[in-house]
PDB file of C-alpha atoms (C1' of nucleotides) in Angstrom:
ATOM      1  CA  UNK A   1      89.656 104.597  99.623  1.00 70.00           C
ATOM      2  CA  UNK A   2      89.234 101.489  97.556  1.00 93.00           C
ATOM      3  CA  UNK A   3      90.732  98.161  98.465  1.00 96.00           C
ATOM      4  CA  UNK A   4      90.368  94.965  96.467  1.00 98.00           C
ATOM      5  CA  UNK A   5      86.608  94.487  97.060  1.00 97.00           C
ATOM      6  CA  UNK A   6      85.790  98.049  96.003  1.00 97.00           C
ATOM      7  CA  UNK A   7      88.000  97.760  92.913  1.00 98.00           C
ATOM      8  CA  UNK A   8      86.448  94.403  91.996  1.00 98.00           C
ATOM      9  CA  UNK A   9      82.962  95.858  92.507  1.00 97.00           C
ATOM     10  CA  UNK A  10      83.944  98.715  90.202  1.00 98.00           C
ATOM     11  CA  UNK A  11      85.389  96.275  87.650  1.00 98.00           C
ATOM     12  CA  UNK A  12      82.174  94.261  87.491  1.00 97.00           C
ATOM     13  CA  UNK A  13      80.130  97.417  87.168  1.00 97.00           C
ATOM     14  CA  UNK A  14      82.092  98.894  84.284  1.00 98.00           C
ATOM     15  CA  UNK A  15      82.782  95.594  82.480  1.00 98.00           C
ATOM     16  CA  UNK A  16      79.062  95.053  81.986  1.00 96.00           C
ATOM     17  CA  UNK A  17      78.779  98.407  80.194  1.00 98.00           C
ATOM     18  CA  UNK A  18      82.077  98.614  78.323  1.00 98.00           C
ATOM     19  CA  UNK A  19      83.057  95.174  77.052  1.00 98.00           C
ATOM     20  CA  UNK A  20      82.896  95.181  73.265  1.00 98.00           C
ATOM     21  CA  UNK A  21      82.130  98.905  73.038  1.00 98.00           C
ATOM     22  CA  UNK A  22      84.157 101.276  70.890  1.00 98.00           C
ATOM     23  CA  UNK A  23      85.839 104.380  72.301  1.00 98.00           C
ATOM     24  CA  UNK A  24      84.896 107.544  70.477  1.00 98.00           C
ATOM     25  CA  UNK A  25      86.715 110.208  72.451  1.00 98.00           C
ATOM     26  CA  UNK A  26      88.969 110.801  75.448  1.00 98.00           C
ATOM     27  CA  UNK A  27      88.787 114.098  77.369  1.00 98.00           C
ATOM     28  CA  UNK A  28      91.536 114.864  79.874  1.00 98.00           C
ATOM     29  CA  UNK A  29      90.589 117.934  81.927  1.00 98.00           C
ATOM     30  CA  UNK A  30      93.288 117.462  84.571  1.00 98.00           C
ATOM     31  CA  UNK A  31      96.302 115.325  83.686  1.00 98.00           C
ATOM     32  CA  UNK A  32      98.111 115.829  87.009  1.00 98.00           C
ATOM     33  CA  UNK A  33      97.306 112.599  88.806  1.00 98.00           C
ATOM     34  CA  UNK A  34      99.862 110.520  90.705  1.00 97.00           C
ATOM     35  CA  UNK A  35     101.642 110.407  87.383  1.00 97.00           C
ATOM     36  CA  UNK A  36     100.782 112.679  84.483  1.00 97.00           C
ATOM     37  CA  UNK A  37      98.181 111.127  82.203  1.00 98.00           C
ATOM     38  CA  UNK A  38     100.112 110.382  78.996  1.00 98.00           C
ATOM     39  CA  UNK A  39      99.065 112.160  75.835  1.00 98.00           C
ATOM     40  CA  UNK A  40      99.247 108.803  74.069  1.00 98.00           C
ATOM     41  CA  UNK A  41      96.088 107.755  75.938  1.00 98.00           C
ATOM     42  CA  UNK A  42      93.929 110.397  74.260  1.00 98.00           C
ATOM     43  CA  UNK A  43      95.732 109.802  70.978  1.00 98.00           C
ATOM     44  CA  UNK A  44      95.613 106.009  70.786  1.00 98.00           C
ATOM     45  CA  UNK A  45      92.515 104.887  72.717  1.00 98.00           C
ATOM     46  CA  UNK A  46      89.867 106.416  70.408  1.00 98.00           C
ATOM     47  CA  UNK A  47      88.487 103.948  67.812  1.00 98.00           C
ATOM     48  CA  UNK A  48      89.605 100.981  69.926  1.00 98.00           C
ATOM     49  CA  UNK A  49      87.159  98.421  71.287  1.00 98.00           C
ATOM     50  CA  UNK A  50      87.340  97.268  74.902  1.00 98.00           C
ATOM     51  CA  UNK A  51      88.212  93.582  74.653  1.00 98.00           C
ATOM     52  CA  UNK A  52      88.191  92.956  78.402  1.00 98.00           C
ATOM     53  CA  UNK A  53      88.187  94.729  81.759  1.00 98.00           C
ATOM     54  CA  UNK A  54      90.592  92.942  84.084  1.00 98.00           C
ATOM     55  CA  UNK A  55      91.799  93.528  87.608  1.00 98.00           C
ATOM     56  CA  UNK A  56      95.300  92.854  88.948  1.00 98.00           C
ATOM     57  CA  UNK A  57      95.747  93.855  92.597  1.00 98.00           C
ATOM     58  CA  UNK A  58      93.990  97.224  92.874  1.00 98.00           C
ATOM     59  CA  UNK A  59      94.700  98.077  89.241  1.00 98.00           C
ATOM     60  CA  UNK A  60      92.015  97.926  86.567  1.00 98.00           C
ATOM     61  CA  UNK A  61      93.141  97.083  83.043  1.00 98.00           C
ATOM     62  CA  UNK A  62      91.096  98.144  80.037  1.00 98.00           C
ATOM     63  CA  UNK A  63      92.414  95.959  77.247  1.00 98.00           C
ATOM     64  CA  UNK A  64      92.184  96.890  73.579  1.00 98.00           C
ATOM     65  CA  UNK A  65      93.875  95.630  70.426  1.00 98.00           C
ATOM     66  CA  UNK A  66      96.270  98.607  70.482  1.00 98.00           C
ATOM     67  CA  UNK A  67      97.183  98.553  74.157  1.00 98.00           C
ATOM     68  CA  UNK A  68      95.799  98.756  77.669  1.00 98.00           C
ATOM     69  CA  UNK A  69      94.722 101.571  79.946  1.00 98.00           C
ATOM     70  CA  UNK A  70      96.002 101.037  83.498  1.00 98.00           C
ATOM     71  CA  UNK A  71      93.771 102.592  86.163  1.00 98.00           C
ATOM     72  CA  UNK A  72      94.354 102.906  89.912  1.00 98.00           C
ATOM     73  CA  UNK A  73      91.891 104.701  92.165  1.00 98.00           C
ATOM     74  CA  UNK A  74      94.370 105.691  94.872  1.00 97.00           C
ATOM     75  CA  UNK A  75      92.706 106.896  98.065  1.00 97.00           C
ATOM     76  CA  UNK A  76      89.788 108.869  96.693  1.00 96.00           C
ATOM     77  CA  UNK A  77      89.299 107.862  93.060  1.00 97.00           C
ATOM     78  CA  UNK A  78      86.166 106.463  91.507  1.00 97.00           C
ATOM     79  CA  UNK A  79      84.888 105.382  88.103  1.00 98.00           C
ATOM     80  CA  UNK A  80      81.295 105.974  87.100  1.00 97.00           C
ATOM     81  CA  UNK A  81      79.285 105.129  84.036  1.00 98.00           C
ATOM     82  CA  UNK A  82      77.219 108.157  83.057  1.00 98.00           C
ATOM     83  CA  UNK A  83      75.243 109.107  79.938  1.00 98.00           C
ATOM     84  CA  UNK A  84      77.001 111.436  77.488  1.00 98.00           C
ATOM     85  CA  UNK A  85      76.219 115.041  78.361  1.00 96.00           C
ATOM     86  CA  UNK A  86      76.075 114.494  82.129  1.00 98.00           C
ATOM     87  CA  UNK A  87      77.166 117.690  83.876  1.00 98.00           C
ATOM     88  CA  UNK A  88      80.830 117.745  84.913  1.00 98.00           C
ATOM     89  CA  UNK A  89      81.477 118.081  88.648  1.00 96.00           C
ATOM     90  CA  UNK A  90      84.528 118.991  90.657  1.00 96.00           C
ATOM     91  CA  UNK A  91      87.423 116.524  90.235  1.00 97.00           C
ATOM     92  CA  UNK A  92      85.951 114.842  87.135  1.00 98.00           C
ATOM     93  CA  UNK A  93      89.418 114.622  85.606  1.00 98.00           C
ATOM     94  CA  UNK A  94      88.961 112.272  82.651  1.00 98.00           C
ATOM     95  CA  UNK A  95      86.104 111.084  80.430  1.00 98.00           C
ATOM     96  CA  UNK A  96      86.297 108.131  78.074  1.00 98.00           C
ATOM     97  CA  UNK A  97      83.296 108.263  75.744  1.00 98.00           C
ATOM     98  CA  UNK A  98      81.849 105.259  73.880  1.00 98.00           C
ATOM     99  CA  UNK A  99      79.716 104.879  70.797  1.00 97.00           C
ATOM    100  CA  UNK A 100      77.027 103.381  73.033  1.00 98.00           C
ATOM    101  CA  UNK A 101      76.408 106.922  74.293  1.00 98.00           C
ATOM    102  CA  UNK A 102      77.903 106.129  77.685  1.00 98.00           C
ATOM    103  CA  UNK A 103      80.895 107.760  79.311  1.00 98.00           C
ATOM    104  CA  UNK A 104      83.403 106.261  81.732  1.00 98.00           C
ATOM    105  CA  UNK A 105      84.181 109.158  84.108  1.00 98.00           C
ATOM    106  CA  UNK A 106      87.227 109.222  86.378  1.00 98.00           C
ATOM    107  CA  UNK A 107      86.821 111.403  89.483  1.00 98.00           C
ATOM    108  CA  UNK A 108      89.543 111.794  92.122  1.00 97.00           C
ATOM    109  CA  UNK A 109      89.629 114.668  94.637  1.00 97.00           C
ATOM    110  CA  UNK A 110      93.051 113.842  96.069  1.00 97.00           C
ATOM    111  CA  UNK A 111      94.621 112.872  92.730  1.00 98.00           C
ATOM    112  CA  UNK A 112      96.551 109.937  94.170  1.00 98.00           C
ATOM    113  CA  UNK A 113      95.035 107.846  91.395  1.00 98.00           C
ATOM    114  CA  UNK A 114      96.677 106.690  88.184  1.00 98.00           C
ATOM    115  CA  UNK A 115      95.652 106.535  84.538  1.00 98.00           C
ATOM    116  CA  UNK A 116      98.339 105.228  82.197  1.00 98.00           C
ATOM    117  CA  UNK A 117      98.542 103.740  78.722  1.00 98.00           C
ATOM    118  CA  UNK A 118     100.768 100.902  77.623  1.00 98.00           C
ATOM    119  CA  UNK A 119     101.142  99.265  74.219  1.00 98.00           C
ATOM    120  CA  UNK A 120     102.604  96.090  75.686  1.00 97.00           C
ATOM    121  CA  UNK A 121     101.535  93.545  78.299  1.00 98.00           C
ATOM    122  CA  UNK A 122     100.270  95.602  81.266  1.00 98.00           C
ATOM    123  CA  UNK A 123     101.224  92.813  83.680  1.00 98.00           C
ATOM    124  CA  UNK A 124     104.849  93.545  82.743  1.00 97.00           C
ATOM    125  CA  UNK A 125     104.496  97.260  83.433  1.00 98.00           C
ATOM    126  CA  UNK A 126     106.924  98.453  86.117  1.00 97.00           C
ATOM    127  CA  UNK A 127     104.071  99.202  88.540  1.00 98.00           C
ATOM    128  CA  UNK A 128     102.620  95.687  88.258  1.00 98.00           C
ATOM    129  CA  UNK A 129     105.524  93.376  87.584  1.00 97.00           C
ATOM    130  CA  UNK A 130     106.665  93.020  91.205  1.00 96.00           C
ATOM    131  CA  UNK A 131     103.261  92.432  92.753  1.00 98.00           C
ATOM    132  CA  UNK A 132     102.644  89.457  95.008  1.00 98.00           C
ATOM    133  CA  UNK A 133      99.926  86.831  94.533  1.00 98.00           C
ATOM    134  CA  UNK A 134      96.205  87.522  94.410  1.00 98.00           C
ATOM    135  CA  UNK A 135      94.695  86.705  97.807  1.00 98.00           C
ATOM    136  CA  UNK A 136      91.704  84.889  96.318  1.00 98.00           C
ATOM    137  CA  UNK A 137      93.821  82.557  94.176  1.00 98.00           C
ATOM    138  CA  UNK A 138      94.716  79.089  95.410  1.00 96.00           C
ATOM    139  CA  UNK A 139      98.464  79.816  95.501  1.00 96.00           C
ATOM    140  CA  UNK A 140      97.869  82.206  98.398  1.00 98.00           C
ATOM    141  CA  UNK A 141      97.742  80.151 101.586  1.00 98.00           C
ATOM    142  CA  UNK A 142      99.249  79.742 105.046  1.00 98.00           C
ATOM    143  CA  UNK A 143     102.296  77.920 103.752  1.00 98.00           C
ATOM    144  CA  UNK A 144     103.076  80.829 101.431  1.00 98.00           C
ATOM    145  CA  UNK A 145     102.630  83.467 104.148  1.00 98.00           C
ATOM    146  CA  UNK A 146     104.727  81.493 106.603  1.00 98.00           C
ATOM    147  CA  UNK A 147     107.537  81.038 104.090  1.00 98.00           C
ATOM    148  CA  UNK A 148     107.467  84.692 102.986  1.00 98.00           C
ATOM    149  CA  UNK A 149     107.526  85.979 106.566  1.00 98.00           C
ATOM    150  CA  UNK A 150     110.640  84.200 107.821  1.00 97.00           C
ATOM    151  CA  UNK A 151     113.172  86.714 109.082  1.00 95.00           C
ATOM    152  CA  UNK A 152     110.718  89.595 108.841  1.00 97.00           C
ATOM    153  CA  UNK A 153     110.722  91.803 111.910  1.00 97.00           C
ATOM    154  CA  UNK A 154     108.013  94.233 110.768  1.00 97.00           C
ATOM    155  CA  UNK A 155     104.534  94.034 112.301  1.00 98.00           C
ATOM    156  CA  UNK A 156     102.365  91.324 110.768  1.00 98.00           C
ATOM    157  CA  UNK A 157      99.843  94.002 109.756  1.00 98.00           C
ATOM    158  CA  UNK A 158     102.457  95.882 107.699  1.00 98.00           C
ATOM    159  CA  UNK A 159     103.582  92.559 106.217  1.00 98.00           C
ATOM    160  CA  UNK A 160     100.014  91.745 105.178  1.00 98.00           C
ATOM    161  CA  UNK A 161      99.601  95.174 103.572  1.00 98.00           C
ATOM    162  CA  UNK A 162     102.850  94.871 101.589  1.00 98.00           C
ATOM    163  CA  UNK A 163     101.874  94.500  97.934  1.00 98.00           C
ATOM    164  CA  UNK A 164     104.997  92.508  97.220  1.00 97.00           C
ATOM    165  CA  UNK A 165     103.767  89.876  99.699  1.00 98.00           C
ATOM    166  CA  UNK A 166     100.086  89.770  98.748  1.00 98.00           C
ATOM    167  CA  UNK A 167      98.004  92.330  96.866  1.00 98.00           C
ATOM    168  CA  UNK A 168      94.695  93.972  97.599  1.00 97.00           C
ATOM    169  CA  UNK A 169      94.702  93.893 101.387  1.00 98.00           C
ATOM    170  CA  UNK A 170      94.422  97.503 102.546  1.00 98.00           C
ATOM    171  CA  UNK A 171      93.865  99.045 105.928  1.00 98.00           C
ATOM    172  CA  UNK A 172      90.254  98.009 106.472  1.00 98.00           C
ATOM    173  CA  UNK A 173      90.616  94.374 105.502  1.00 98.00           C
ATOM    174  CA  UNK A 174      94.009  93.885 107.175  1.00 98.00           C
ATOM    175  CA  UNK A 175      92.410  94.948 110.446  1.00 98.00           C
ATOM    176  CA  UNK A 176      89.391  92.714 109.884  1.00 98.00           C
ATOM    177  CA  UNK A 177      91.371  89.635 108.835  1.00 98.00           C
ATOM    178  CA  UNK A 178      93.741  89.918 111.813  1.00 98.00           C
ATOM    179  CA  UNK A 179      90.805  90.356 114.146  1.00 98.00           C
ATOM    180  CA  UNK A 180      89.083  87.242 112.803  1.00 98.00           C
ATOM    181  CA  UNK A 181      92.357  85.309 113.040  1.00 98.00           C
ATOM    182  CA  UNK A 182      92.973  86.427 116.635  1.00 98.00           C
ATOM    183  CA  UNK A 183      96.404  87.844 115.805  1.00 98.00           C
ATOM    184  CA  UNK A 184      97.703  91.088 117.340  1.00 98.00           C
ATOM    185  CA  UNK A 185      98.485  93.538 114.507  1.00 98.00           C
ATOM    186  CA  UNK A 186     101.825  94.589 116.010  1.00 97.00           C
ATOM    187  CA  UNK A 187     103.199  91.062 116.361  1.00 97.00           C
ATOM    188  CA  UNK A 188     106.419  90.453 114.431  1.00 97.00           C
ATOM    189  CA  UNK A 189     105.578  88.795 111.119  1.00 98.00           C
ATOM    190  CA  UNK A 190     108.461  86.365 111.511  1.00 98.00           C
ATOM    191  CA  UNK A 191     107.130  85.203 114.858  1.00 97.00           C
ATOM    192  CA  UNK A 192     103.719  84.047 113.717  1.00 98.00           C
ATOM    193  CA  UNK A 193     103.374  80.262 113.514  1.00 98.00           C
ATOM    194  CA  UNK A 194     102.513  78.237 110.443  1.00 98.00           C
ATOM    195  CA  UNK A 195      99.226  77.192 112.054  1.00 98.00           C
ATOM    196  CA  UNK A 196      98.237  80.802 112.658  1.00 98.00           C
ATOM    197  CA  UNK A 197      99.167  81.775 109.095  1.00 98.00           C
ATOM    198  CA  UNK A 198      96.866  78.988 107.891  1.00 98.00           C
ATOM    199  CA  UNK A 199      94.070  80.662 109.818  1.00 98.00           C
ATOM    200  CA  UNK A 200      95.058  84.144 108.613  1.00 98.00           C
ATOM    201  CA  UNK A 201      95.143  83.160 104.936  1.00 98.00           C
ATOM    202  CA  UNK A 202      91.636  81.808 105.438  1.00 98.00           C
ATOM    203  CA  UNK A 203      90.311  84.930 107.131  1.00 98.00           C
ATOM    204  CA  UNK A 204      91.834  87.137 104.407  1.00 98.00           C
ATOM    205  CA  UNK A 205      89.965  85.146 101.759  1.00 98.00           C
ATOM    206  CA  UNK A 206      86.805  85.121 103.839  1.00 98.00           C
ATOM    207  CA  UNK A 207      86.733  88.849 104.553  1.00 98.00           C
ATOM    208  CA  UNK A 208      87.540  89.837 100.957  1.00 98.00           C
ATOM    209  CA  UNK A 209      84.980  87.423  99.483  1.00 98.00           C
ATOM    210  CA  UNK A 210      82.276  88.596 101.840  1.00 98.00           C
ATOM    211  CA  UNK A 211      83.079  92.235 101.099  1.00 98.00           C
ATOM    212  CA  UNK A 212      82.856  91.621  97.341  1.00 98.00           C
ATOM    213  CA  UNK A 213      79.493  89.920  97.843  1.00 97.00           C
ATOM    214  CA  UNK A 214      78.305  92.954  99.775  1.00 96.00           C
ATOM    215  CA  UNK A 215      79.473  95.334  97.039  1.00 96.00           C
ATOM    216  CA  UNK A 216      82.401  96.723  99.058  1.00 96.00           C
ATOM    217  CA  UNK A 217      82.580  99.002 102.080  1.00 95.00           C
ATOM    218  CA  UNK A 218      81.045 102.480 101.990  1.00 95.00           C
ATOM    219  CA  UNK A 219      82.401 104.453 104.930  1.00 91.00           C
ATOM    220  CA  UNK A 220      82.438 107.947 103.481  1.00 88.00           C
ATOM    221  CA  UNK A 221      82.092 108.060  99.756  1.00 85.00           C
ATOM    222  CA  UNK A 222      82.597 104.768  97.917  1.00 93.00           C
ATOM    223  CA  UNK A 223      79.991 104.126  95.221  1.00 91.00           C
ATOM    224  CA  UNK A 224      80.025 101.462  92.527  1.00 94.00           C
ATOM    225  CA  UNK A 225      80.182 102.389  88.836  1.00 95.00           C
ATOM    226  CA  UNK A 226      76.372 102.449  88.870  1.00 94.00           C
ATOM    227  CA  UNK A 227      76.243 104.743  91.887  1.00 93.00           C
ATOM    228  CA  UNK A 228      75.300 102.106  94.471  1.00 94.00           C
ATOM    229  CA  UNK A 229      76.933 102.029  97.918  1.00 95.00           C
ATOM    230  CA  UNK A 230      78.456  98.892  99.413  1.00 95.00           C
ATOM    231  CA  UNK A 231      77.207  97.248 102.586  1.00 95.00           C
ATOM    232  CA  UNK A 232      80.218  95.568 104.169  1.00 96.00           C
ATOM    233  CA  UNK A 233      80.589  98.437 106.673  1.00 95.00           C
ATOM    234  CA  UNK A 234      77.665  96.801 108.507  1.00 95.00           C
ATOM    235  CA  UNK A 235      79.846  93.743 109.092  1.00 96.00           C
ATOM    236  CA  UNK A 236      83.002  95.491 110.314  1.00 97.00           C
ATOM    237  CA  UNK A 237      84.280  93.967 113.557  1.00 97.00           C
ATOM    238  CA  UNK A 238      87.293  96.152 114.304  1.00 97.00           C
ATOM    239  CA  UNK A 239      87.919  98.930 111.779  1.00 97.00           C
ATOM    240  CA  UNK A 240      87.018 102.393 113.154  1.00 96.00           C
ATOM    241  CA  UNK A 241      85.413 100.794 116.227  1.00 96.00           C
ATOM    242  CA  UNK A 242      87.755 102.267 118.844  1.00 96.00           C
ATOM    243  CA  UNK A 243      86.088 102.198 122.281  1.00 95.00           C
ATOM    244  CA  UNK A 244      83.230 100.003 121.096  1.00 96.00           C
ATOM    245  CA  UNK A 245      82.804  96.491 122.485  1.00 96.00           C
ATOM    246  CA  UNK A 246      84.398  93.544 120.708  1.00 97.00           C
ATOM    247  CA  UNK A 247      81.530  91.574 119.213  1.00 95.00           C
ATOM    248  CA  UNK A 248      83.025  88.349 120.514  1.00 96.00           C
ATOM    249  CA  UNK A 249      84.113  89.166 124.091  1.00 97.00           C
ATOM    250  CA  UNK A 250      82.852  92.674 124.871  1.00 97.00           C
ATOM    251  CA  UNK A 251      86.296  94.153 125.573  1.00 97.00           C
ATOM    252  CA  UNK A 252      86.698  97.672 124.195  1.00 96.00           C
ATOM    253  CA  UNK A 253      88.431  97.848 120.814  1.00 97.00           C
ATOM    254  CA  UNK A 254      91.753  99.702 120.947  1.00 96.00           C
ATOM    255  CA  UNK A 255      93.439 101.893 118.353  1.00 96.00           C
ATOM    256  CA  UNK A 256      97.156 101.819 117.646  1.00 96.00           C
ATOM    257  CA  UNK A 257      99.222 103.439 114.897  1.00 96.00           C
ATOM    258  CA  UNK A 258     101.307 100.943 112.918  1.00 97.00           C
ATOM    259  CA  UNK A 259     103.247 102.116 109.885  1.00 95.00           C
ATOM    260  CA  UNK A 260     101.421 105.459 110.038  1.00 95.00           C
ATOM    261  CA  UNK A 261      98.069 103.686 109.634  1.00 96.00           C
ATOM    262  CA  UNK A 262      95.289 103.383 112.195  1.00 97.00           C
ATOM    263  CA  UNK A 263      95.027  99.869 113.531  1.00 97.00           C
ATOM    264  CA  UNK A 264      92.106  98.513 115.519  1.00 97.00           C
ATOM    265  CA  UNK A 265      92.138  95.351 117.573  1.00 97.00           C
ATOM    266  CA  UNK A 266      90.661  93.584 120.561  1.00 98.00           C
ATOM    267  CA  UNK A 267      93.341  93.387 123.278  1.00 97.00           C
ATOM    268  CA  UNK A 268      91.753  90.216 124.619  1.00 98.00           C
ATOM    269  CA  UNK A 269      90.998  88.242 121.446  1.00 97.00           C
ATOM    270  CA  UNK A 270      94.132  89.250 119.520  1.00 98.00           C
ATOM    271  CA  UNK A 271      97.533  88.165 120.756  1.00 97.00           C
TER     272      UNK A 271
ATOM    273  C1'  DC B  15     117.518  92.946 101.282  1.00 53.58           C
ATOM    274  C1'  DA B  16     114.120  95.098 104.983  1.00 53.58           C
ATOM    275  C1'  DA B  17     112.228  98.894 107.476  1.00 53.58           C
ATOM    276  C1'  DC B  18     110.946 103.544 107.980  1.00 53.58           C
ATOM    277  C1'  DG B  19     109.431 108.304 107.096  1.00 53.58           C
ATOM    278  C1'  DG B  20     108.181 111.593 103.786  1.00 53.58           C
ATOM    279  C1'  DA B  21     105.832 112.759  99.846  1.00 53.58           C
ATOM    280  C1'  DC B  22     101.868 113.403  96.932  1.00 53.58           C
ATOM    281  C1'  DC B  23      96.550 115.968  97.433  1.00 53.58           C
ATOM    282  C1'  DT B  24      91.672 117.581  98.962  1.00 53.58           C
ATOM    283  C1'  DG B  25      87.914 117.432 102.132  1.00 53.58           C
ATOM    284  C1'  DC B  26      85.762 116.809 106.397  1.00 53.58           C
ATOM    285  C1'  DC B  27      85.437 117.060 111.294  1.00 53.58           C
ATOM    286  C1'  DT B  28      86.651 118.763 115.941  1.00 53.58           C
ATOM    287  C1'  DG B  29      88.006 122.050 119.149  1.00 53.58           C
ATOM    288  C1'  DC B  30      89.511 126.588 120.446  1.00 53.58           C
TER     289       DC B  30
ATOM    290  C1'  DT C  29      82.715 132.519 112.025  1.00 53.58           C
ATOM    291  C1'  DG C  30      87.580 131.452 111.251  1.00 53.58           C
ATOM    292  C1'  DC C  31      91.420 128.781 111.608  1.00 53.58           C
ATOM    293  C1'  DA C  32      94.616 125.105 113.015  1.00 53.58           C
ATOM    294  C1'  DG C  33      95.196 120.389 113.478  1.00 53.58           C
ATOM    295  C1'  DG C  34      94.151 115.690 112.754  1.00 53.58           C
ATOM    296  C1'  DC C  35      92.303 112.287 110.061  1.00 53.58           C
ATOM    297  C1'  DA C  36      91.018 109.546 105.627  1.00 53.58           C
ATOM    298  C1'  DG C  37      90.021 103.240 101.925  1.00 53.58           C
ATOM    299  C1'  DG C  38      97.336 103.921  98.675  1.00 53.58           C
ATOM    300  C1'  DT C  39     101.912 103.259  97.501  1.00 53.58           C
ATOM    301  C1'  DC C  40     106.174 105.000  95.561  1.00 53.58           C
ATOM    302  C1'  DC C  41     110.717 106.613  96.632  1.00 53.58           C
ATOM    303  C1'  DG C  42     114.830 107.926  99.068  1.00 53.58           C
ATOM    304  C1'  DT C  43     117.382 107.108 103.202  1.00 53.58           C
ATOM    305  C1'  DT C  44     119.039 104.273 106.914  1.00 53.58           C
TER     306       DT C  44
END
DNA sequence: CAACGGACCTGCCTGC
DNA sequence: TGCAGGCAGGTCCGTT
């Protein structure tokens, strides 16, 4: 469910409530997430203060003096800030309570999400250490994409969604960025020119920045930590628009499966 | 190495 | 109404 803009929206929402607050209690109702929630989390997080809430790729990092909680929302996860005593609903797997009287509540119907605890630098954790650059940082550009794609025969859309190449670009925003760049999603990554990668790097930044500004994309169920929906779905040009007219040329948007993921594109604008 | 398919889960929607 | 099948915003892992 959440891609970079939804995770960043969540980060901003929880950081405002949690930074500097002290954890009083951790309740794990269902530890069976993507990986089992370690017992050390409930043992070592209480009494710690949240020094910072960071994001790396689609991971959220809750830093304390003793260690960091590593959170990933998977396909269906969400974090909400609720007052202590708020009724527990289905799939409310973990609560982290604070002395402010607020609770950070992790809900995840599909349980593809992650909640881990590390005493050392979370950026060196095995799940994070191999990640590619952040798409909104200056070191992500057309030159980088062009260089990284040489010899790659996979579709450019799969290449763009590969977290070792660049992080945070999921299915919605890969479709949107390729549409804006006029690149066919099935084109071989190694056969896209430097000039077109310059354009693509720009459209990736553009689409992610705009989506963050709009508070993310709410298609089915995404809500921010404060319970607000996003609005970027109003700006979608390709994603889930099969059969609808391209907003630029009027040609019907097509759907194609690439790497087991739905891909939407305009057969006229994208080559 | 790069590429691919399967795996992990629940919920919602469509069509018979 | 029930049930099967397909689909969903992610990504790791084992096999080619």
